[in-house]
Steps between C-alpha positions, in 0.01 A plus 500: 500500500516285812191427709554419870279193533401467869569123503767449234710816518601711200358367174534630144185676375503273194375220725180700562197615307375852573124503551419863578371704790479318834161664550375207289515297824189694609256349248146634549208267560302411188186704572631849423549529122653849514759395758584188299537707180741735678692202643530338157576795273624806690865519603713774654842579357683641802840665506675399820442219748255241375384160633510240223411132460777271376467123446809284551428293191844343462547431868274405788187639322427744784324834464686804632402858570805702396531865598694672223579859405374527142734792428824321591392130507645476852330221692426604858345175626338172402247301701301185438158604372334259745667684790382837367141376468512351852649818649246726325215288634376354173 
C-alpha cells in the first residue's frame, strides 16, 4: 500500500506505523473522567471511509491523517496532522 505523503510524495506503508483513529487528536481535558475513559478505551470499527493517524517512523517522523476506505484499503487523501488540527481550530 502506498501513502501519498503531502511533502515527500508516494511512500510505502512499511515506512509508517498505524496509530488508530484520528479522533485521538481531540484529547479531552483531564477533568472529565468519563470522557477520558471513552477516549482511552472505546473505539469504533467503521466500514468505509475512516480518518486514521499514521506516523512516518522511517522517514521524516511526521504525523499524518490518512483518509482510507477500510473495505478496499484505498487511500483517498493524506494530510499533515498539524494542518488538520490548525484547520479544525484546535
